[in-house]
Short mmCIF file of C-alpha atoms and ligand atoms in Angstrom, two decimals:
data_model
loop_
_atom_site.label_atom_id
_atom_site.label_comp_id
_atom_site.label_asym_id
_atom_site.label_seq_id
_atom_site.Cartn_x
_atom_site.Cartn_y
_atom_site.Cartn_z
CA MET A 1 -54.96 19.84 40.61
CA PHE A 2 -54.77 21.78 37.36
CA ALA A 3 -53.79 20.12 34.10
CA ALA A 4 -50.33 21.17 32.89
CA PRO A 5 -50.46 23.95 30.15
CA GLN A 6 -49.86 23.31 26.48
CA THR A 7 -46.30 23.64 25.33
CA GLU A 8 -44.75 25.65 22.44
CA SER A 9 -41.29 26.27 21.03
CA VAL A 10 -39.81 29.75 21.18
CA ALA A 11 -36.57 31.30 20.16
CA LEU A 12 -34.16 31.86 23.19
CA ALA A 13 -34.36 35.55 22.51
CA ASP A 14 -38.05 35.45 23.31
CA ALA A 15 -37.85 33.21 26.32
CA LEU A 16 -37.36 35.92 29.10
CA GLY A 17 -40.07 35.21 31.83
CA ARG A 18 -41.39 32.08 30.08
CA VAL A 19 -41.51 28.64 31.94
CA LEU A 20 -39.34 25.81 30.66
CA ALA A 21 -41.53 22.81 29.73
CA ARG A 22 -38.84 20.34 28.73
CA ASP A 23 -35.40 19.73 30.46
CA ILE A 24 -32.36 21.20 28.64
CA PRO A 25 -29.46 18.73 28.63
CA ALA A 26 -25.73 19.73 28.71
CA ASP A 27 -24.01 19.21 25.38
CA ARG A 28 -20.64 18.65 26.95
CA ASP A 29 -18.77 19.12 30.25
CA TYR A 30 -18.55 22.61 31.68
CA PRO A 31 -15.93 23.86 31.69
CA PRO A 32 -15.05 21.69 28.64
CA PHE A 33 -11.47 21.49 29.69
CA ASP A 34 -9.35 22.35 32.77
CA ARG A 35 -9.55 26.16 32.56
CA ALA A 36 -7.14 28.73 33.89
CA ILE A 37 -9.08 31.49 35.65
CA ARG A 38 -6.06 33.93 36.14
CA ASP A 39 -3.44 35.43 33.89
CA GLY A 40 0.00 33.90 34.91
CA TYR A 41 2.02 30.70 34.59
CA ALA A 42 0.80 27.14 34.36
CA VAL A 43 2.98 25.15 36.65
CA ARG A 44 3.35 21.80 38.42
CA GLY A 45 2.13 22.82 41.97
CA ALA A 46 4.69 20.47 43.62
CA ASP A 47 7.56 22.17 41.75
CA THR A 48 6.84 25.50 43.47
CA TYR A 49 7.50 23.99 46.93
CA SER A 50 11.03 22.87 45.93
CA SER A 51 12.15 25.74 43.79
CA ALA A 52 11.17 29.42 43.30
CA THR A 53 12.63 29.58 39.74
CA LEU A 54 11.13 28.01 36.57
CA ARG A 55 11.94 28.14 32.94
CA CYS A 56 9.08 29.38 30.71
CA VAL A 57 8.77 27.23 27.59
CA GLY A 58 5.79 28.66 25.74
CA GLU A 59 2.51 30.65 25.82
CA LEU A 60 -1.13 29.80 25.74
CA LYS A 61 -4.01 32.25 25.22
CA ALA A 62 -7.73 31.59 25.41
CA GLY A 63 -8.78 29.29 22.45
CA ASP A 64 -5.36 27.87 21.87
CA THR A 65 -4.88 24.13 21.60
CA PRO A 66 -2.09 23.15 24.15
CA THR A 67 0.70 21.27 22.30
CA ALA A 68 3.65 21.23 24.74
CA ALA A 69 3.51 19.76 28.28
CA VAL A 70 4.83 21.38 31.35
CA GLU A 71 7.81 19.29 32.43
CA PRO A 72 9.36 19.37 35.89
CA GLY A 73 11.15 22.67 36.39
CA THR A 74 9.25 24.48 33.54
CA CYS A 75 6.17 26.53 33.17
CA ILE A 76 4.03 27.94 30.28
CA GLN A 77 2.72 31.49 30.29
CA ILE A 78 -1.12 31.21 30.26
CA MET A 79 -4.07 33.69 29.95
CA THR A 80 -7.46 33.61 31.58
CA GLY A 81 -9.78 31.20 29.84
CA ALA A 82 -7.00 29.05 28.16
CA ALA A 83 -6.79 25.29 28.63
CA LEU A 84 -4.25 24.06 31.07
CA PRO A 85 -1.52 22.12 29.35
CA ASP A 86 -0.51 18.57 30.18
CA GLY A 87 1.62 18.25 33.25
CA ALA A 88 0.39 21.54 34.83
CA ASP A 89 -2.08 21.49 37.71
CA ALA A 90 -2.06 25.10 38.86
CA VAL A 91 -1.63 28.63 37.79
CA VAL A 92 0.47 31.23 39.47
CA MET A 93 -0.86 34.73 39.04
CA ILE A 94 1.34 37.12 37.03
CA GLU A 95 1.30 39.49 40.01
CA HIS A 96 3.34 36.91 42.11
CA THR A 97 6.05 36.56 39.49
CA GLN A 98 9.05 38.27 38.01
CA ARG A 99 10.47 37.49 34.58
CA SER A 100 13.77 37.87 33.02
CA GLY A 101 14.22 36.27 29.65
CA ASP A 102 12.71 32.74 29.93
CA ILE A 103 13.41 32.61 33.74
CA VAL A 104 10.33 33.17 35.92
CA GLN A 105 10.96 33.90 39.56
CA LEU A 106 7.94 33.01 41.94
CA ASP A 107 7.36 35.04 45.09
CA ARG A 108 5.40 32.14 46.65
CA ALA A 109 4.49 28.55 46.46
CA THR A 110 1.25 27.48 44.79
CA LYS A 111 -0.74 24.41 45.73
CA PRO A 112 -2.09 22.07 43.05
CA GLY A 113 -5.58 23.18 41.81
CA GLN A 114 -4.84 26.89 42.44
CA HIS A 115 -6.73 29.14 39.94
CA VAL A 116 -7.89 26.20 37.77
CA VAL A 117 -11.51 25.11 37.29
CA LEU A 118 -11.47 21.46 36.44
CA ARG A 119 -13.34 20.07 33.45
CA GLY A 120 -16.95 19.16 34.33
CA SER A 121 -16.89 20.73 37.77
CA GLU A 122 -19.59 23.23 36.92
CA GLN A 123 -21.77 20.81 34.99
CA SER A 124 -21.20 17.31 33.64
CA ALA A 125 -22.29 16.40 30.13
CA SER A 126 -24.68 13.78 31.59
CA GLN A 127 -26.69 16.26 33.66
CA THR A 128 -29.65 18.46 33.01
CA VAL A 129 -28.69 22.04 32.85
CA LEU A 130 -32.22 23.61 33.29
CA GLY A 131 -35.15 21.48 34.60
CA LYS A 132 -38.72 21.88 33.48
CA GLY A 133 -40.59 24.34 35.57
CA THR A 134 -37.65 26.76 35.50
CA ARG A 135 -38.53 30.30 34.76
CA PHE A 136 -36.11 32.07 32.33
CA LEU A 137 -34.40 34.98 34.00
CA CYS A 138 -31.15 36.41 32.63
CA SER A 139 -28.96 33.58 34.16
CA GLU A 140 -31.19 30.96 32.71
CA ILE A 141 -30.94 32.60 29.28
CA ALA A 142 -27.18 32.60 29.60
CA ALA A 143 -27.12 28.91 30.67
CA ALA A 144 -29.32 27.90 27.64
CA ALA A 145 -27.15 29.98 25.37
CA GLN A 146 -24.00 28.29 26.75
CA VAL A 147 -25.25 24.86 25.76
CA GLY A 148 -26.46 25.98 22.37
CA ALA A 149 -30.30 25.79 23.01
CA ALA A 150 -31.34 28.24 20.30
CA ALA A 151 -35.00 27.31 20.72
CA VAL A 152 -36.61 26.12 23.91
CA THR A 153 -39.91 24.43 24.71
CA VAL A 154 -41.96 26.46 27.12
CA TYR A 155 -45.53 26.23 28.52
CA ALA A 156 -48.06 28.23 26.56
CA LYS A 157 -49.19 31.43 28.22
CA ARG A 158 -52.14 31.12 30.66
CA ARG A 159 -55.11 33.25 29.60
CA ILE A 160 -56.26 35.23 32.62
CA GLY A 161 -59.57 37.08 32.52
CA ILE A 162 -59.63 40.51 34.09
CA LEU A 163 -62.96 42.02 35.08
CA SER A 164 -63.64 45.22 36.96
CA THR A 165 -66.80 45.93 38.71
CA GLY A 166 -68.58 49.11 39.78
CA ASP A 167 -71.22 51.43 38.39
CA GLU A 168 -69.00 54.35 38.96
CA VAL A 169 -66.11 52.88 36.89
CA VAL A 170 -65.62 53.99 33.16
CA ASP A 171 -63.14 52.92 30.48
CA PHE A 172 -59.97 54.78 30.86
CA THR A 173 -60.16 55.96 27.23
CA SER A 174 -63.34 57.83 28.04
CA VAL A 175 -64.00 61.25 29.90
CA PRO A 176 -65.60 60.32 33.29
CA GLY A 177 -68.58 62.16 34.59
CA PRO A 178 -68.05 64.38 37.73
CA PHE A 179 -68.53 61.46 40.12
CA GLN A 180 -67.17 58.65 37.98
CA ILE A 181 -63.61 57.31 37.91
CA ARG A 182 -61.60 55.67 35.12
CA ASN A 183 -60.84 52.06 35.27
CA SER A 184 -57.17 51.92 36.44
CA ASN A 185 -57.51 48.40 37.87
CA SER A 186 -58.07 46.59 34.60
CA ALA A 187 -54.88 48.38 33.33
CA SER A 188 -52.73 47.55 36.38
CA LEU A 189 -53.97 44.05 36.57
CA ALA A 190 -53.27 43.39 32.87
CA ALA A 191 -49.67 44.79 33.40
CA GLN A 192 -49.22 42.52 36.43
CA VAL A 193 -50.46 39.55 34.43
CA GLN A 194 -48.09 40.46 31.56
CA ALA A 195 -45.13 40.78 33.86
CA LEU A 196 -45.63 37.13 34.77
CA GLN A 197 -45.68 36.26 31.09
CA ALA A 198 -49.35 35.26 31.20
CA GLU A 199 -51.89 36.61 28.68
CA PRO A 200 -54.42 39.21 30.17
CA ILE A 201 -57.88 38.84 28.47
CA ALA A 202 -59.88 42.07 29.05
CA LEU A 203 -63.48 41.25 30.11
CA GLY A 204 -64.25 44.96 30.64
CA ARG A 205 -66.47 46.12 33.46
CA ALA A 206 -69.58 44.71 35.08
CA ASN A 207 -72.29 46.85 36.58
CA ASP A 208 -73.21 46.25 40.16
CA THR A 209 -76.03 43.97 39.29
CA CYS A 210 -76.13 40.21 39.62
CA ASP A 211 -77.19 39.80 36.02
CA ASP A 212 -74.40 41.68 34.42
CA LEU A 213 -71.83 40.28 36.81
CA ARG A 214 -73.08 36.70 36.13
CA ASP A 215 -72.71 37.16 32.31
CA LYS A 216 -69.04 38.54 32.61
CA VAL A 217 -68.07 35.87 35.16
CA ALA A 218 -69.32 33.25 32.81
CA ALA A 219 -67.14 34.65 30.10
CA GLY A 220 -64.25 34.55 32.47
CA LEU A 221 -64.73 30.89 33.52
CA ARG A 222 -63.97 29.96 29.95
CA LEU A 223 -60.38 31.10 30.47
CA ASP A 224 -57.61 29.61 32.73
CA ALA A 225 -58.31 31.84 35.61
CA LEU A 226 -60.28 34.91 36.48
CA VAL A 227 -59.29 38.02 38.47
CA ILE A 228 -62.12 40.42 39.46
CA SER A 229 -61.65 43.83 41.06
CA GLY A 230 -64.13 45.46 43.34
CA GLY A 231 -67.45 44.27 44.79
CA VAL A 232 -65.93 42.00 47.49
CA SER A 233 -66.53 44.36 50.57
CA ALA A 234 -69.65 44.12 52.77
CA GLY A 235 -71.63 46.84 50.91
CA LYS A 236 -75.10 46.36 49.46
CA TYR A 237 -73.65 46.39 45.99
CA ASP A 238 -70.79 44.10 46.64
CA LEU A 239 -72.05 41.18 44.70
CA VAL A 240 -69.04 39.05 43.67
CA GLU A 241 -69.35 36.46 46.38
CA PRO A 242 -73.08 35.79 45.93
CA VAL A 243 -72.60 35.54 42.24
CA LEU A 244 -69.70 33.13 42.56
CA ARG A 245 -71.86 31.02 44.91
CA ASP A 246 -74.51 30.92 42.16
CA PHE A 247 -71.91 29.33 39.91
CA GLY A 248 -71.35 26.72 42.67
CA ALA A 249 -67.93 28.12 43.53
CA GLU A 250 -65.99 26.57 46.46
CA LEU A 251 -64.83 29.50 48.54
CA ILE A 252 -61.38 28.82 49.88
CA PHE A 253 -61.14 32.25 51.86
CA ASP A 254 -62.91 35.57 51.60
CA ALA A 255 -60.80 37.77 53.97
CA VAL A 256 -57.19 38.13 55.01
CA ALA A 257 -55.85 40.02 58.03
CA ILE A 258 -53.91 42.68 55.98
CA ARG A 259 -54.20 46.24 55.02
CA PRO A 260 -54.47 47.41 52.37
CA GLY A 261 -56.83 44.58 51.14
CA LYS A 262 -58.72 43.04 53.93
CA PRO A 263 -61.52 41.53 51.63
CA VAL A 264 -59.75 39.10 49.31
CA VAL A 265 -61.83 36.22 47.84
CA PHE A 266 -60.19 33.09 46.51
CA ALA A 267 -62.51 30.45 45.12
CA ILE A 268 -62.39 27.50 42.78
CA CYS A 269 -65.27 27.76 40.38
CA GLN A 270 -66.02 25.12 37.77
CA GLY A 271 -62.38 23.91 38.27
CA LYS A 272 -60.88 27.38 37.59
CA PRO A 273 -59.10 29.64 40.20
CA VAL A 274 -61.11 32.87 40.73
CA PHE A 275 -59.76 35.80 42.68
CA GLY A 276 -62.04 38.78 43.94
CA LEU A 277 -59.62 41.60 44.93
CA PRO A 278 -60.79 44.77 46.64
CA GLY A 279 -61.41 47.60 44.23
CA ASN A 280 -59.22 50.29 45.78
CA PRO A 281 -56.41 50.45 43.30
CA VAL A 282 -53.46 50.09 45.73
CA SER A 283 -55.26 47.10 47.38
CA THR A 284 -55.77 45.61 44.06
CA MET A 285 -52.13 45.87 43.13
CA VAL A 286 -50.84 44.60 46.55
CA THR A 287 -53.22 41.69 46.96
CA PHE A 288 -52.45 40.66 43.34
CA ASP A 289 -48.68 40.46 44.20
CA LEU A 290 -49.30 38.62 47.51
CA PHE A 291 -52.00 36.16 46.54
CA VAL A 292 -52.56 36.00 42.72
CA ARG A 293 -49.01 36.07 41.61
CA PRO A 294 -48.03 32.79 43.39
CA ALA A 295 -51.16 31.06 42.15
CA LEU A 296 -50.47 32.11 38.52
CA GLU A 297 -46.92 30.92 38.87
CA ILE A 298 -48.26 27.47 39.80
CA LEU A 299 -50.78 27.54 37.04
CA SER A 300 -48.16 28.41 34.55
CA GLY A 301 -46.06 25.35 35.39
CA ALA A 302 -43.49 27.24 37.65
CA GLU A 303 -42.35 26.98 41.17
CA PRO A 304 -43.85 30.01 43.06
CA GLY A 305 -40.95 32.29 44.06
CA PRO A 306 -40.89 33.33 47.73
CA LEU A 307 -41.60 36.86 48.83
CA LEU A 308 -37.99 38.22 49.16
CA PHE A 309 -38.29 40.54 52.22
CA MET A 310 -35.28 42.67 53.28
CA GLU A 311 -34.47 44.37 56.58
CA ALA A 312 -34.11 48.11 56.86
CA ALA A 313 -33.91 50.59 59.67
CA LEU A 314 -36.94 52.82 60.13
CA VAL A 315 -36.28 56.51 59.81
CA ASN A 316 -39.51 58.00 61.44
CA ARG A 317 -41.68 56.62 64.23
CA LEU A 318 -44.69 54.78 62.96
CA SER A 319 -48.04 54.00 64.42
CA GLU A 320 -50.65 51.82 62.87
CA LYS A 321 -53.87 50.16 63.94
CA PRO A 322 -52.91 46.74 65.51
CA GLY A 323 -54.46 43.43 64.51
CA LEU A 324 -53.59 43.60 60.84
CA THR A 325 -50.33 43.25 58.98
CA HIS A 326 -49.85 46.53 57.04
CA PHE A 327 -48.07 47.00 53.73
CA LEU A 328 -47.22 50.73 53.51
CA PRO A 329 -45.89 52.48 50.53
CA ALA A 330 -42.29 53.49 51.48
CA LYS A 331 -38.95 54.65 50.11
CA ALA A 332 -35.88 52.61 50.86
CA GLU A 333 -32.42 54.20 50.59
CA TYR A 334 -29.15 52.36 50.57
CA GLY A 335 -26.27 53.99 52.34
CA GLU A 336 -24.04 52.26 54.84
CA HIS A 337 -27.07 50.21 55.67
CA PRO A 338 -30.64 50.18 54.35
CA LEU A 339 -33.04 52.79 55.62
CA VAL A 340 -36.73 53.07 55.00
CA THR A 341 -39.22 56.00 55.22
CA PRO A 342 -42.93 55.43 55.02
CA LEU A 343 -44.48 57.89 52.45
CA ALA A 344 -47.37 60.21 53.28
CA TRP A 345 -50.55 58.68 51.63
CA GLN A 346 -54.24 58.93 51.68
CA GLY A 347 -54.87 55.19 51.93
CA SER A 348 -55.56 52.49 49.47
CA GLY A 349 -57.04 54.67 46.83
CA ASP A 350 -53.83 56.69 46.56
CA ILE A 351 -52.20 55.40 43.30
CA MET A 352 -49.91 58.39 43.20
CA ALA A 353 -48.25 57.52 46.51
CA MET A 354 -47.44 54.06 45.14
CA THR A 355 -45.71 55.66 42.17
CA ARG A 356 -43.38 57.29 44.66
CA ALA A 357 -42.69 54.09 46.56
CA ASN A 358 -39.98 51.65 45.83
CA CYS A 359 -40.98 49.19 48.43
CA LEU A 360 -43.73 48.15 50.85
CA LEU A 361 -42.93 48.45 54.51
CA VAL A 362 -44.41 45.62 56.65
CA VAL A 363 -45.84 46.53 59.93
CA PRO A 364 -46.53 43.28 61.97
CA PRO A 365 -50.08 42.83 63.53
CA ASP A 366 -48.86 43.03 67.00
CA ARG A 367 -47.13 46.37 66.68
CA GLU A 368 -48.93 49.58 67.36
CA THR A 369 -45.85 51.75 67.20
CA ILE A 370 -42.32 51.26 65.76
CA GLU A 371 -39.56 53.50 66.92
CA PRO A 372 -36.90 55.18 64.76
CA ASN A 373 -33.84 52.93 64.05
CA GLU A 374 -35.84 49.68 64.68
CA ARG A 375 -35.38 47.06 61.95
CA VAL A 376 -38.43 46.38 59.87
CA LEU A 377 -39.09 44.17 56.92
CA ILE A 378 -39.55 45.68 53.52
CA LEU A 379 -40.75 44.10 50.30
CA PRO A 380 -38.94 45.69 47.30
CA ARG A 381 -41.24 46.32 44.33
CA GLY A 382 -40.57 44.30 41.30
CA LEU A 383 -42.10 45.14 37.87
CA TRP A 384 -45.47 45.93 39.45
P1 AMP B 1 -65.11 48.42 45.91
O1 AMP B 1 -64.04 47.39 46.27
O2 AMP B 1 -65.89 47.99 44.68
O3 AMP B 1 -66.04 48.72 47.09
O4 AMP B 1 -64.32 49.66 45.50
C1 AMP B 1 -63.51 50.37 46.37
C2 AMP B 1 -62.99 51.71 45.83
O5 AMP B 1 -62.23 51.41 44.68
C3 AMP B 1 -64.04 52.65 45.26
O6 AMP B 1 -63.74 53.82 45.66
C4 AMP B 1 -64.07 52.42 43.85
O7 AMP B 1 -64.51 53.54 43.12
C5 AMP B 1 -62.59 52.12 43.61
N1 AMP B 1 -62.52 51.20 42.38
C6 AMP B 1 -63.28 50.12 42.16
N2 AMP B 1 -62.93 49.58 40.95
C7 AMP B 1 -62.04 50.35 40.50
C8 AMP B 1 -61.34 50.32 39.10
N3 AMP B 1 -61.58 49.37 38.24
N4 AMP B 1 -60.46 51.19 38.93
C9 AMP B 1 -60.18 52.27 39.80
N5 AMP B 1 -60.80 52.31 40.95
C10 AMP B 1 -61.76 51.44 41.32
MG1 MG B 2 -67.66 48.62 43.92
#
């Protein structure tokens, strides 16, 4: 539905979090040779069934070129990472041997293939190592480095407009009046966008008037996507939905059965995805992660990652209003098994409670109370 982003080349050192736009091929087989993965002796596996004694005829360390072959009745001492010599098909771990002079005594037989990773078994030279659409995490950086991809072609960062609404909201660099509040949502949303390796574009704040909101939404629609905070509830000054309709937006949904965050607007407006998130700061952060993050991942050319829930045992009894799925700030601890304790909080405006939480505890909509020791799902916090 959305055109693929532009592409650009970046140094591998700058690729963390970026999305690969061109397949990276293997430059050779991996491993490039039959590799010993233990320190010990390279042997012919079949020999070890007939005799427990072998004669050691040489030594190979990682990086050496094997010159001699392992003939029947002999072995070669070998270190982890070295290439298996001709004739050998297994490694006997040093711990299972005793040596005196060049005679090696084995305390057990070893089957062919033992402690050896065959050439090309991890990756064959004809295959793609990393396919386009892959996001660079540490392991992808290692894979690209392994095949010598010093520069990689990635999708250009999407430009995401961030707009806060509310007459009471002032820039966080200024001193608020007695009944005003600083704009924390623009800051947290920008950080969440950056954590996805997209580019936040600050559109500031709109007053709770249709005219001001319209001007700022128009600016946002020139970008790749727009995220608005506040102004989506049912109050007299919640004007995001009517203004989006003025722009001819197709509203996909405007409420979700969760708390925090019941009013969440998702619309397609002039071909651009637009999100209206509730203004309460914890709601803004949580609904971004649940709804905006997957959308921005798709927009960035990546596969959306699943929400990776974990199970933990509840420490204290919990009771919540049924009918909604609750995401409560909570603290998980890992002992013999994971435990989770919901934190005291004052509701979805309580940013400070979120800073003490390392996960969200999920209370399903059909549960009014959950007893201690019951298993619940938790959603560990990532970089947000
Ligand atoms: P709203 O969704 O516009 O009704 O706002 C809900 C609550 O969130 C109100 O208490 C607002 O003052 C607060 N709020 C709205 N926008 C922001 C913002 N940008 N930063 C911090 N708090 C906000
Ligand atoms: Mg408001």
